[in-house]
Short mmCIF file of C-alpha atoms in Angstrom, two decimals:
data_model
loop_
_atom_site.label_atom_id
_atom_site.label_comp_id
_atom_site.label_asym_id
_atom_site.label_seq_id
_atom_site.Cartn_x
_atom_site.Cartn_y
_atom_site.Cartn_z
CA UNK X 2 312.92 107.78 -171.22
CA UNK X 3 309.70 109.06 -169.74
CA UNK X 4 309.98 112.53 -171.06
CA UNK X 5 310.61 111.21 -174.40
CA UNK X 6 307.31 109.42 -174.50
CA UNK X 7 305.37 110.37 -177.45
CA UNK X 8 302.12 112.19 -177.24
CA UNK X 9 300.27 109.13 -178.47
CA UNK X 10 301.77 107.06 -175.71
CA UNK X 11 300.73 109.61 -173.12
CA UNK X 12 297.24 109.74 -174.44
CA UNK X 13 297.06 105.99 -174.37
CA UNK X 14 298.23 105.94 -170.78
CA UNK X 15 295.69 108.52 -169.76
CA UNK X 16 292.98 106.55 -171.39
CA UNK X 17 294.11 103.48 -169.48
CA UNK X 18 294.13 105.35 -166.18
CA UNK X 19 290.68 106.70 -166.74
CA UNK X 20 289.38 103.25 -167.41
CA UNK X 21 290.98 101.95 -164.23
CA UNK X 22 289.47 104.71 -162.13
CA UNK X 23 286.05 104.06 -163.53
CA UNK X 24 286.42 100.34 -162.83
CA UNK X 25 287.47 101.07 -159.27
CA UNK X 26 284.52 103.37 -158.80
CA UNK X 27 282.22 100.68 -160.08
CA UNK X 28 283.60 98.01 -157.77
CA UNK X 29 283.38 100.34 -154.76
CA UNK X 30 279.65 100.84 -155.45
CA UNK X 31 279.19 97.10 -155.72
CA UNK X 32 281.10 96.51 -152.45
CA UNK X 33 278.93 99.12 -150.82
CA UNK X 34 275.78 97.34 -152.03
CA UNK X 35 277.04 93.99 -150.72
CA UNK X 36 277.86 95.58 -147.40
CA UNK X 37 274.38 97.11 -147.22
CA UNK X 38 272.72 93.82 -148.03
CA UNK X 39 274.84 91.99 -145.46
CA UNK X 40 273.91 94.55 -142.86
CA UNK X 41 270.24 94.17 -143.70
CA UNK X 42 270.35 90.41 -143.49
CA UNK X 43 272.30 90.54 -140.22
CA UNK X 44 269.64 92.82 -138.77
CA UNK X 45 266.91 90.54 -139.96
CA UNK X 46 268.53 87.47 -138.38
CA UNK X 47 269.30 89.37 -135.21
CA UNK X 48 265.66 90.38 -135.00
CA UNK X 49 264.59 86.82 -135.52
CA UNK X 50 267.11 85.61 -132.98
CA UNK X 51 266.26 88.24 -130.35
CA UNK X 52 262.51 87.96 -130.69
CA UNK X 53 262.27 84.19 -131.10
CA UNK X 54 259.69 82.65 -128.77
CA UNK X 55 262.18 79.87 -128.03
CA UNK X 56 265.36 80.55 -126.11
CA UNK X 57 268.67 80.19 -127.89
CA UNK X 58 272.01 79.99 -126.17
CA UNK X 59 275.52 79.04 -127.06
CA UNK X 60 278.31 77.81 -124.84
CA UNK X 61 281.95 76.96 -125.33
CA UNK X 62 283.22 73.45 -124.87
CA UNK X 63 283.74 74.10 -121.13
CA UNK X 64 280.11 74.99 -120.70
CA UNK X 65 280.55 78.77 -120.33
CA UNK X 66 277.73 80.65 -122.00
CA UNK X 67 279.01 82.78 -124.84
CA UNK X 68 275.76 84.31 -126.02
CA UNK X 69 272.01 84.02 -125.55
CA UNK X 70 268.86 85.69 -126.73
CA UNK X 71 266.41 87.83 -124.81
CA UNK X 72 263.90 85.08 -124.01
CA UNK X 73 266.60 83.29 -121.99
CA UNK X 74 266.21 86.08 -119.41
CA UNK X 75 262.55 85.23 -118.90
CA UNK X 76 263.22 81.51 -118.80
CA UNK X 77 266.13 81.54 -116.32
CA UNK X 78 265.39 84.72 -114.38
CA UNK X 79 269.00 85.96 -114.94
CA UNK X 80 269.75 89.09 -116.94
CA UNK X 81 271.77 88.50 -120.08
CA UNK X 82 274.71 90.26 -118.45
CA UNK X 83 274.67 87.86 -115.48
CA UNK X 84 273.90 84.90 -117.69
CA UNK X 85 276.80 85.35 -120.07
CA UNK X 86 279.24 85.09 -117.14
CA UNK X 87 277.89 81.76 -116.01
CA UNK X 88 278.59 78.10 -116.64
CA UNK X 89 275.87 75.57 -117.47
CA UNK X 90 276.68 73.67 -114.26
CA UNK X 91 275.43 76.62 -112.22
CA UNK X 92 271.95 76.75 -113.69
CA UNK X 93 270.84 73.18 -114.08
CA UNK X 94 270.04 70.55 -111.44
CA UNK X 95 272.71 67.90 -110.64
CA UNK X 96 270.71 65.16 -112.36
CA UNK X 97 270.36 67.27 -115.47
CA UNK X 98 274.07 68.09 -115.41
CA UNK X 99 274.93 64.42 -115.79
CA UNK X 100 272.47 64.21 -118.63
CA UNK X 101 273.99 67.33 -120.23
CA UNK X 102 277.49 65.78 -120.08
CA UNK X 103 276.27 62.67 -121.84
CA UNK X 104 274.61 64.82 -124.49
CA UNK X 105 277.83 66.78 -125.05
CA UNK X 106 279.78 63.56 -125.41
CA UNK X 107 277.38 62.33 -128.02
CA UNK X 108 277.55 65.64 -129.87
CA UNK X 109 281.35 65.42 -129.92
CA UNK X 110 280.95 61.99 -131.52
CA UNK X 111 279.03 63.70 -134.28
CA UNK X 112 275.77 62.01 -133.38
CA UNK X 113 272.52 63.58 -134.46
CA UNK X 114 270.50 64.00 -131.26
CA UNK X 115 266.77 63.93 -130.74
CA UNK X 116 265.08 66.54 -128.58
CA UNK X 117 265.87 66.05 -124.88
CA UNK X 118 264.84 67.54 -121.55
CA UNK X 119 266.79 69.33 -118.81
CA UNK X 120 265.68 70.89 -115.52
CA UNK X 121 266.90 74.44 -115.00
CA UNK X 122 267.17 76.17 -111.61
CA UNK X 123 266.02 79.75 -112.07
CA UNK X 124 267.48 82.71 -110.20
CA UNK X 125 264.57 82.68 -107.73
CA UNK X 126 265.02 78.95 -107.04
CA UNK X 127 262.24 77.44 -109.15
CA UNK X 128 262.96 74.37 -111.24
CA UNK X 129 261.78 74.78 -114.80
CA UNK X 130 261.74 71.86 -117.24
CA UNK X 131 263.21 72.72 -120.65
CA UNK X 132 263.06 70.95 -123.92
CA UNK X 133 266.33 71.38 -125.88
CA UNK X 134 267.59 70.80 -129.34
CA UNK X 135 271.41 71.09 -129.51
CA UNK X 136 274.08 70.96 -132.13
CA UNK X 137 277.83 71.43 -132.26
CA UNK X 138 279.36 74.67 -133.53
CA UNK X 139 282.43 74.17 -135.70
CA UNK X 140 285.19 76.66 -136.35
CA UNK X 141 287.91 75.96 -138.88
CA UNK X 142 286.87 72.32 -138.92
CA UNK X 143 287.25 71.96 -135.13
CA UNK X 144 284.42 71.72 -132.50
CA UNK X 145 284.13 75.12 -130.94
CA UNK X 146 281.02 75.11 -128.82
CA UNK X 147 277.42 73.97 -128.44
CA UNK X 148 274.37 75.87 -129.55
CA UNK X 149 270.93 75.00 -128.18
CA UNK X 150 267.36 76.00 -128.91
CA UNK X 151 265.29 75.65 -125.75
CA UNK X 152 261.65 75.84 -124.79
CA UNK X 153 259.99 76.16 -121.38
CA UNK X 154 257.68 73.14 -121.13
CA UNK X 155 256.41 73.63 -117.57
CA UNK X 156 252.89 74.39 -118.84
CA UNK X 157 252.92 71.28 -121.01
CA UNK X 158 254.23 69.25 -118.05
CA UNK X 159 251.49 70.69 -115.84
CA UNK X 160 248.82 69.69 -118.37
CA UNK X 161 250.40 66.25 -118.72
CA UNK X 162 250.39 65.89 -114.94
CA UNK X 163 246.77 67.05 -114.70
CA UNK X 164 245.88 64.58 -117.40
CA UNK X 165 247.75 61.85 -115.58
CA UNK X 166 246.08 62.76 -112.28
CA UNK X 167 242.68 62.69 -113.85
CA UNK X 168 243.47 59.34 -115.42
CA UNK X 169 244.53 58.02 -112.01
CA UNK X 170 241.35 59.36 -110.43
CA UNK X 171 239.25 57.85 -113.19
CA UNK X 172 240.94 54.47 -112.75
CA UNK X 173 240.50 54.65 -108.99
CA UNK X 174 236.83 55.47 -109.43
CA UNK X 175 236.44 52.66 -111.91
CA UNK X 176 238.44 50.05 -110.05
CA UNK X 177 237.28 50.73 -106.51
CA UNK X 178 233.64 51.19 -107.43
CA UNK X 179 231.36 48.75 -105.63
CA UNK X 180 229.35 48.46 -108.86
CA UNK X 181 230.43 46.83 -112.08
CA UNK X 182 231.09 49.44 -114.76
CA UNK X 183 231.41 48.51 -118.41
CA UNK X 184 232.04 50.65 -121.46
CA UNK X 185 230.80 49.40 -124.80
CA UNK X 186 230.87 50.51 -128.39
CA UNK X 187 227.63 51.92 -129.71
CA UNK X 188 227.03 48.57 -131.43
CA UNK X 189 227.50 46.65 -128.17
CA UNK X 190 231.11 45.37 -128.14
CA UNK X 191 232.68 45.77 -124.71
CA UNK X 192 235.81 47.91 -124.73
CA UNK X 193 236.48 48.62 -121.06
CA UNK X 194 235.49 46.97 -117.80
CA UNK X 195 236.41 47.61 -114.18
CA UNK X 196 237.62 45.17 -111.55
CA UNK X 197 234.22 44.78 -109.95
CA UNK X 198 232.86 43.70 -113.34
CA UNK X 199 235.43 40.92 -113.37
CA UNK X 200 234.63 39.71 -109.87
CA UNK X 201 230.87 40.11 -110.27
CA UNK X 202 230.64 38.37 -113.62
CA UNK X 203 233.39 35.82 -112.98
CA UNK X 204 235.21 36.59 -116.24
CA UNK X 205 238.73 37.88 -116.74
CA UNK X 206 239.11 41.29 -118.31
CA UNK X 207 240.40 39.88 -121.59
CA UNK X 208 237.40 37.55 -121.81
CA UNK X 209 235.03 40.43 -121.26
CA UNK X 210 236.69 42.57 -123.91
CA UNK X 211 235.85 39.90 -126.48
CA UNK X 212 232.19 39.87 -125.47
CA UNK X 213 229.15 41.86 -126.35
CA UNK X 214 226.86 43.78 -124.02
CA UNK X 215 224.03 41.32 -124.61
CA UNK X 216 226.23 38.37 -123.55
CA UNK X 217 226.05 39.63 -119.97
CA UNK X 218 222.39 38.66 -119.67
CA UNK X 219 220.58 35.32 -119.98
CA UNK X 220 218.44 34.56 -123.01
CA UNK X 221 215.15 35.27 -121.26
CA UNK X 222 216.13 38.89 -120.71
CA UNK X 223 216.94 39.49 -124.39
CA UNK X 224 213.65 41.26 -125.00
CA UNK X 225 214.08 43.62 -122.07
CA UNK X 226 217.66 44.38 -123.08
CA UNK X 227 216.52 45.24 -126.59
CA UNK X 228 213.81 47.48 -125.19
CA UNK X 229 216.39 49.10 -122.91
CA UNK X 230 218.80 49.68 -125.80
CA UNK X 231 216.01 51.21 -127.89
CA UNK X 232 215.24 53.60 -125.05
CA UNK X 233 218.94 54.31 -124.63
CA UNK X 234 219.38 55.25 -128.28
CA UNK X 235 216.30 57.42 -128.15
CA UNK X 236 216.67 59.21 -124.81
CA UNK X 237 220.39 58.87 -124.10
CA UNK X 238 219.93 56.88 -120.90
CA UNK X 239 218.00 53.94 -119.57
CA UNK X 240 217.38 52.19 -116.27
CA UNK X 241 216.51 48.53 -115.98
CA UNK X 242 215.49 47.34 -112.56
CA UNK X 243 215.59 43.73 -111.40
CA UNK X 244 217.22 42.40 -114.54
CA UNK X 245 219.00 39.07 -114.49
CA UNK X 246 222.75 39.08 -115.14
CA UNK X 247 224.55 35.96 -116.34
CA UNK X 248 227.93 35.03 -114.86
CA UNK X 249 230.62 32.86 -116.41
CA UNK X 250 229.56 29.88 -114.30
CA UNK X 251 226.02 30.15 -115.68
CA UNK X 252 224.61 31.46 -112.41
CA UNK X 253 222.29 34.44 -112.67
CA UNK X 254 221.68 37.20 -110.18
CA UNK X 255 219.27 40.12 -110.10
CA UNK X 256 220.72 43.57 -110.72
CA UNK X 257 219.75 47.07 -111.56
CA UNK X 258 221.47 48.50 -114.59
CA UNK X 259 221.86 52.15 -115.51
CA UNK X 260 223.15 52.83 -118.99
CA UNK X 261 224.04 56.19 -120.51
CA UNK X 262 225.51 57.32 -123.77
CA UNK X 263 228.81 59.12 -123.26
CA UNK X 264 231.03 60.80 -125.80
CA UNK X 265 234.76 60.20 -125.77
CA UNK X 266 236.73 62.02 -128.42
CA UNK X 267 233.71 62.52 -130.65
CA UNK X 268 232.83 58.83 -130.44
CA UNK X 269 229.58 57.69 -128.87
CA UNK X 270 229.92 54.91 -126.31
CA UNK X 271 227.58 53.13 -123.94
CA UNK X 272 228.50 53.20 -120.28
CA UNK X 273 226.59 50.85 -118.03
CA UNK X 274 226.69 50.55 -114.24
CA UNK X 275 225.49 47.20 -112.94
CA UNK X 276 224.52 46.99 -109.29
CA UNK X 277 223.92 43.60 -107.68
CA UNK X 278 220.60 43.70 -105.84
CA UNK X 279 220.55 40.10 -104.56
CA UNK X 280 220.86 41.24 -100.96
CA UNK X 281 218.33 44.03 -101.35
CA UNK X 282 215.84 41.65 -102.92
CA UNK X 283 216.37 39.08 -100.21
CA UNK X 284 215.79 41.75 -97.57
CA UNK X 285 212.66 42.91 -99.35
CA UNK X 286 211.37 39.37 -99.45
CA UNK X 287 212.02 39.01 -95.72
CA UNK X 288 210.18 42.27 -95.03
CA UNK X 289 207.23 41.22 -97.18
CA UNK X 290 207.07 37.82 -95.52
CA UNK X 291 207.31 39.33 -92.07
CA UNK X 292 204.62 41.88 -92.87
CA UNK X 293 202.45 38.99 -94.02
CA UNK X 294 203.19 37.08 -90.85
CA UNK X 295 202.45 40.06 -88.65
CA UNK X 296 199.16 40.50 -90.46
CA UNK X 297 198.22 36.88 -89.93
CA UNK X 298 199.36 36.85 -86.33
CA UNK X 299 197.36 39.92 -85.53
CA UNK X 300 194.08 38.51 -86.85
CA UNK X 301 193.74 34.91 -85.70
CA UNK X 302 190.37 33.23 -85.93
CA UNK X 303 189.82 30.38 -83.48
CA UNK X 304 186.94 28.11 -82.71
CA UNK X 305 186.29 28.38 -79.01
CA UNK X 306 183.16 26.25 -78.85
CA UNK X 307 180.94 24.19 -81.10
CA UNK X 308 179.37 26.72 -83.49
CA UNK X 309 181.27 29.63 -81.92
CA UNK X 310 184.35 31.42 -83.34
CA UNK X 311 186.43 34.08 -81.68
CA UNK X 312 188.33 36.61 -83.78
CA UNK X 313 190.39 39.03 -81.71
CA UNK X 314 191.56 42.10 -83.60
CA UNK X 315 194.92 43.41 -82.40
CA UNK X 316 196.33 46.71 -83.58
CA UNK X 317 194.99 49.18 -86.06
CA UNK X 318 192.67 47.89 -88.75
CA UNK X 319 193.55 49.42 -92.11
CA UNK X 320 191.79 48.59 -95.39
CA UNK X 321 194.16 45.82 -96.40
CA UNK X 322 194.09 44.16 -93.00
CA UNK X 323 190.33 44.55 -92.72
CA UNK X 324 189.90 42.82 -96.06
CA UNK X 325 192.16 39.95 -95.05
CA UNK X 326 190.51 39.71 -91.66
CA UNK X 327 187.04 39.50 -93.23
CA UNK X 328 188.19 36.85 -95.66
CA UNK X 329 189.76 34.72 -92.95
CA UNK X 330 186.75 35.06 -90.69
CA UNK X 331 184.21 34.16 -93.41
CA UNK X 332 186.25 31.20 -94.62
CA UNK X 333 186.57 29.90 -91.08
CA UNK X 334 182.81 30.28 -90.54
CA UNK X 335 182.07 28.19 -93.64
CA UNK X 336 184.85 25.72 -92.88
CA UNK X 337 183.76 25.03 -89.30
CA UNK X 338 180.06 25.59 -89.92
CA UNK X 339 179.95 27.99 -87.00
CA UNK X 340 177.13 30.51 -87.22
CA UNK X 341 178.29 32.69 -84.33
CA UNK X 342 181.45 34.82 -84.49
CA UNK X 343 182.78 36.92 -81.63
CA UNK X 344 184.75 39.83 -83.07
CA UNK X 345 186.81 41.09 -80.17
CA UNK X 346 188.27 44.60 -80.38
CA UNK X 347 189.90 44.70 -76.93
CA UNK X 348 193.27 44.88 -78.67
CA UNK X 349 192.38 47.81 -80.89
CA UNK X 350 194.11 50.89 -79.43
CA UNK X 351 191.76 53.49 -80.87
CA UNK X 352 188.84 53.42 -83.20
CA UNK X 353 188.07 55.92 -85.93
CA UNK X 354 185.40 56.23 -88.61
CA UNK X 355 187.32 54.11 -91.09
CA UNK X 356 188.08 51.31 -88.61
CA UNK X 357 184.44 51.33 -87.50
CA UNK X 358 183.28 51.12 -91.12
CA UNK X 359 185.60 48.17 -91.72
CA UNK X 360 184.14 46.40 -88.68
CA UNK X 361 180.58 47.10 -89.77
CA UNK X 362 181.37 45.74 -93.25
CA UNK X 363 182.86 42.60 -91.74
CA UNK X 364 179.81 42.07 -89.55
CA UNK X 365 177.45 42.64 -92.52
CA UNK X 366 179.37 40.09 -94.57
CA UNK X 367 179.08 37.57 -91.77
CA UNK X 368 175.32 38.17 -91.68
CA UNK X 369 175.03 37.70 -95.46
CA UNK X 370 176.70 34.38 -95.05
CA UNK X 371 174.09 33.32 -92.56
CA UNK X 372 176.16 33.83 -89.47
CA UNK X 373 175.89 36.29 -86.67
CA UNK X 374 178.71 38.46 -85.44
CA UNK X 375 178.90 39.83 -81.92
CA UNK X 376 181.21 42.75 -81.33
CA UNK X 377 182.95 42.30 -78.00
CA UNK X 378 185.57 44.21 -76.06
CA UNK X 379 183.80 47.54 -76.46
CA UNK X 380 185.67 49.37 -73.70
CA UNK X 381 184.37 52.63 -72.21
CA UNK X 382 186.83 54.69 -74.28
CA UNK X 383 185.75 52.97 -77.46
CA UNK X 384 182.07 53.33 -76.57
CA UNK X 385 182.65 57.08 -76.10
CA UNK X 386 184.44 57.41 -79.41
CA UNK X 387 181.77 55.44 -81.28
CA UNK X 388 179.01 57.71 -79.93
CA UNK X 389 181.01 60.90 -80.52
CA UNK X 390 181.75 59.90 -84.08
CA UNK X 391 178.07 59.17 -84.58
CA UNK X 392 178.73 55.66 -85.83
CA UNK X 393 175.52 53.68 -86.21
CA UNK X 394 175.90 50.15 -84.88
CA UNK X 395 172.20 49.33 -85.15
CA UNK X 396 171.59 45.67 -85.71
CA UNK X 397 174.98 44.72 -84.26
CA UNK X 398 175.06 42.97 -80.92
CA UNK X 399 177.80 44.55 -78.81
CA UNK X 400 179.21 43.53 -75.47
CA UNK X 401 181.94 45.03 -73.25
CA UNK X 402 183.98 41.83 -72.94
CA UNK X 403 184.63 38.55 -74.69
CA UNK X 404 183.10 36.69 -71.74
CA UNK X 405 179.87 38.64 -72.03
CA UNK X 406 179.85 37.92 -75.77
CA UNK X 407 180.29 34.22 -75.12
CA UNK X 408 177.25 34.27 -72.81
CA UNK X 409 175.16 35.78 -75.62
CA UNK X 410 176.43 33.04 -77.96
CA UNK X 411 175.44 30.34 -75.44
CA UNK X 412 171.98 31.86 -75.05
CA UNK X 413 171.48 31.83 -78.81
CA UNK X 414 172.60 28.22 -79.00
CA UNK X 415 170.37 27.31 -76.05
CA UNK X 416 173.34 26.22 -73.93
CA UNK X 417 173.58 26.67 -70.17
CA UNK X 418 176.59 26.69 -67.93
CA UNK X 419 176.08 24.84 -64.68
CA UNK X 420 178.13 25.31 -61.53
CA UNK X 421 178.48 21.85 -60.00
CA UNK X 422 179.30 23.26 -56.56
CA UNK X 423 175.77 24.54 -56.21
CA UNK X 424 174.39 21.05 -56.19
CA UNK V 8 156.66 27.95 -118.70
CA UNK V 9 158.85 26.28 -116.13
CA UNK V 10 162.55 27.02 -116.41
CA UNK V 11 164.84 24.11 -117.08
CA UNK V 12 167.83 25.65 -115.41
CA UNK V 13 166.46 25.90 -111.93
CA UNK V 14 165.27 23.31 -109.50
CA UNK V 15 162.51 23.93 -106.99
CA UNK V 16 161.87 21.02 -104.64
CA UNK V 17 159.02 20.93 -102.21
CA UNK V 18 159.84 19.36 -98.83
CA UNK V 19 156.73 19.29 -96.67
CA UNK V 20 155.61 22.90 -96.58
CA UNK V 21 158.93 24.37 -97.62
CA UNK V 22 160.34 25.07 -101.09
CA UNK V 23 164.05 24.39 -101.61
CA UNK V 24 165.31 26.49 -104.54
CA UNK V 25 168.79 25.82 -105.87
CA UNK V 26 170.28 28.70 -107.84
CA UNK V 27 172.63 27.45 -110.59
CA UNK V 28 176.25 28.55 -110.76
CA UNK V 29 176.90 31.72 -112.71
CA UNK V 30 173.26 32.61 -113.45
CA UNK V 31 172.54 35.02 -116.29
CA UNK V 32 169.75 37.61 -116.19
CA UNK V 33 167.26 35.33 -117.97
CA UNK V 34 167.87 32.46 -115.58
CA UNK V 35 167.26 34.76 -112.64
CA UNK V 36 164.02 36.08 -114.09
CA UNK V 37 162.87 32.53 -114.86
CA UNK V 38 163.82 31.52 -111.35
CA UNK V 39 161.64 34.25 -109.87
CA UNK V 40 158.63 33.10 -111.91
CA UNK V 41 159.32 29.49 -111.09
CA UNK V 42 159.41 30.21 -107.35
CA UNK V 43 156.21 32.27 -107.38
CA UNK V 44 154.32 29.68 -109.45
CA UNK V 45 155.41 26.96 -107.02
CA UNK V 46 154.31 29.12 -104.06
CA UNK V 47 150.86 29.31 -105.59
CA UNK V 48 150.71 25.62 -106.43
CA UNK V 49 152.03 24.19 -103.21
CA UNK V 50 150.91 26.81 -100.66
CA UNK V 51 154.32 26.73 -99.06
CA UNK V 52 155.09 28.55 -95.84
CA UNK V 53 158.79 29.00 -96.40
CA UNK V 54 161.36 29.30 -99.19
CA UNK V 55 165.04 28.42 -98.93
CA UNK V 56 167.25 29.99 -101.63
CA UNK V 57 170.40 27.91 -101.84
CA UNK V 58 173.07 30.09 -103.51
CA UNK V 59 176.07 27.97 -102.50
CA UNK V 60 176.97 27.39 -106.16
CA UNK V 61 176.95 31.07 -107.08
CA UNK V 62 180.42 32.47 -107.45
CA UNK V 63 179.75 35.97 -108.67
CA UNK V 64 177.21 38.53 -107.71
CA UNK V 65 175.92 41.50 -109.65
CA UNK V 66 173.41 44.22 -108.90
CA UNK V 67 170.69 42.68 -111.09
CA UNK V 68 170.95 39.39 -109.24
CA UNK V 69 170.86 41.15 -105.87
CA UNK V 70 167.84 43.25 -106.83
CA UNK V 71 165.86 40.34 -108.26
CA UNK V 72 166.55 38.21 -105.19
CA UNK V 73 165.40 41.03 -102.89
CA UNK V 74 162.25 41.49 -105.01
CA UNK V 75 161.53 37.77 -105.00
CA UNK V 76 161.81 37.70 -101.22
CA UNK V 77 159.33 40.60 -100.97
CA UNK V 78 156.96 38.86 -103.41
CA UNK V 79 157.15 35.61 -101.46
CA UNK V 80 156.40 37.60 -98.29
CA UNK V 81 153.33 39.14 -99.94
CA UNK V 82 152.20 35.59 -100.77
CA UNK V 83 152.60 34.68 -97.12
CA UNK V 84 155.99 32.96 -97.24
CA UNK V 85 159.18 33.37 -95.27
CA UNK V 86 162.54 33.30 -97.16
CA UNK V 87 166.01 32.29 -95.98
CA UNK V 88 169.13 32.66 -98.14
CA UNK V 89 171.50 29.80 -97.49
CA UNK V 90 175.12 29.02 -98.24
CA UNK V 91 176.48 32.29 -99.56
CA UNK V 92 180.18 31.96 -100.30
CA UNK V 93 182.67 34.19 -98.42
CA UNK V 94 183.96 35.69 -101.69
CA UNK V 95 180.41 36.56 -102.73
CA UNK V 96 179.68 38.13 -99.34
CA UNK V 97 182.85 40.24 -99.55
CA UNK V 98 181.98 41.37 -103.07
CA UNK V 99 178.49 42.27 -101.97
CA UNK V 100 179.83 44.41 -99.13
CA UNK V 101 182.46 46.03 -101.36
CA UNK V 102 179.88 46.84 -104.03
CA UNK V 103 177.57 48.15 -101.34
CA UNK V 104 174.82 45.79 -102.51
CA UNK V 105 172.05 45.69 -100.01
CA UNK V 106 169.98 42.57 -99.57
CA UNK V 107 167.87 44.31 -96.93
CA UNK V 108 166.91 42.54 -93.77
CA UNK V 109 167.01 39.15 -95.39
CA UNK V 110 167.33 36.12 -93.19
CA UNK V 111 170.43 34.07 -93.92
CA UNK V 112 171.78 30.68 -92.96
CA UNK V 113 175.17 29.04 -93.29
CA UNK V 114 173.70 26.05 -95.10
CA UNK V 115 170.44 24.42 -96.12
CA UNK V 116 170.24 22.34 -92.97
CA UNK V 117 170.42 25.38 -90.69
CA UNK V 118 168.00 27.19 -93.01
CA UNK V 119 165.47 24.36 -92.62
CA UNK V 120 165.76 24.85 -88.85
CA UNK V 121 164.90 28.51 -89.29
CA UNK V 122 161.82 28.08 -91.46
CA UNK V 123 159.01 27.75 -88.97
CA UNK V 124 156.78 24.69 -88.79
CA UNK V 125 158.31 22.96 -91.73
CA UNK V 126 157.93 19.59 -90.11
CA UNK V 127 154.54 17.94 -89.82
CA UNK V 128 153.15 18.52 -86.38
CA UNK V 129 154.82 21.91 -86.08
CA UNK V 130 157.69 20.82 -83.81
CA UNK V 131 161.12 22.39 -84.35
#
């Protein structure tokens, strides 16, 4: 019976109860501590989750979004409230949807997936490329949904595109350049060539990439190339004009070569632009030859009688022409042994101090030689100029026309012209 | 002392002096003495200086030649310079060397024509 319990028993029971209460108290404090720590950790993860710079979303197996973090709002343009009522099919492009289905299938097969890309249509209609990393959520051992970490990669795409564009531009510049462009290591090994380099040098690209800079020139230019390279290393750029370039067939052609040191990724390279100047040189030669011809044509020296030369001057007499003219006249005098020279200036448009001085020098030289020069074709305008300029023609026989000059020559030679009709 | 490098030939009353190619200053000085001595010895009326072998001209040469011509004139002779090369004439003009009013001839033959009365009998 209860009431009949002894005092000792009751005391024992009480003691037992007390111990139980104290144990319960203790475990309640512990539970409270665990709860507190769970709450703290939940808050910490929530903070991490909400403030992550990457978007995180989860969806059920049908593709309905079940939760998402704050950054998803910025990425998609939808508020979280709108977003959580939507299906993945509504926010990604049709092409990406197909991709997403494949991904889901692979996830269901328990495959570990690499990072992949999807295009998302934002609320305001933009298409934003995302990089995603997804995994399957399990509940009670069954697939329950898909969780994804996503990142907006439009900026990276834009940089990639810009990089690609600039690469395309660079290639276009290289390949459609009318000059050969080669890029070489600092030590001279070719590492890049453009199309024009191939056609100009006659080599294929792969041949060229096994060659050295110096191989592009014949042996006789080795010294100039070395000098050019020395200047290049010292000043950072060099220009070699009219340097011979050797083609695969062994033919050489003249070129001008501009080389500069460029830095790509911290590495110093030599970039050289080779411009074929064959045509330019040929044109220059033609011009020089024609100039020479014009000079010779304009100062002919002809023997018009025994002991008499005629040298008509046509056009302006500059220093170079005057020198040539004098030389030709003197040589002809010695060659033909003709002591009298008629220098005719009918064809000289205008005379100035310099031209007059050239003529006087020529006449003096003729006199030194033992000949005599007669200046003919002194027209009224020229006579006026000569007097106005105060040019002293003392000691020079002058006549207004070549015919009058010839008469003087005949007189000096003691010749007479007879008109047979007068007989 | 008669110079070995120069030749002075008397033809009737004219002295034909041949100036060697590329004469140095000594040769030119010797030449002057040689010419003047011959003038005295031969009583020549004319001197022909043949410089057809001379390829270069300097100021000393030009001055000495001009002096010689003046000296010959003082001794009653008439000088003609013959056969100057075109290149020499051009150099002379470029250097501004002045040979004065010296008579010149294309060659010795024409120079002989110019020296008066060189033939016996005085005919030209």
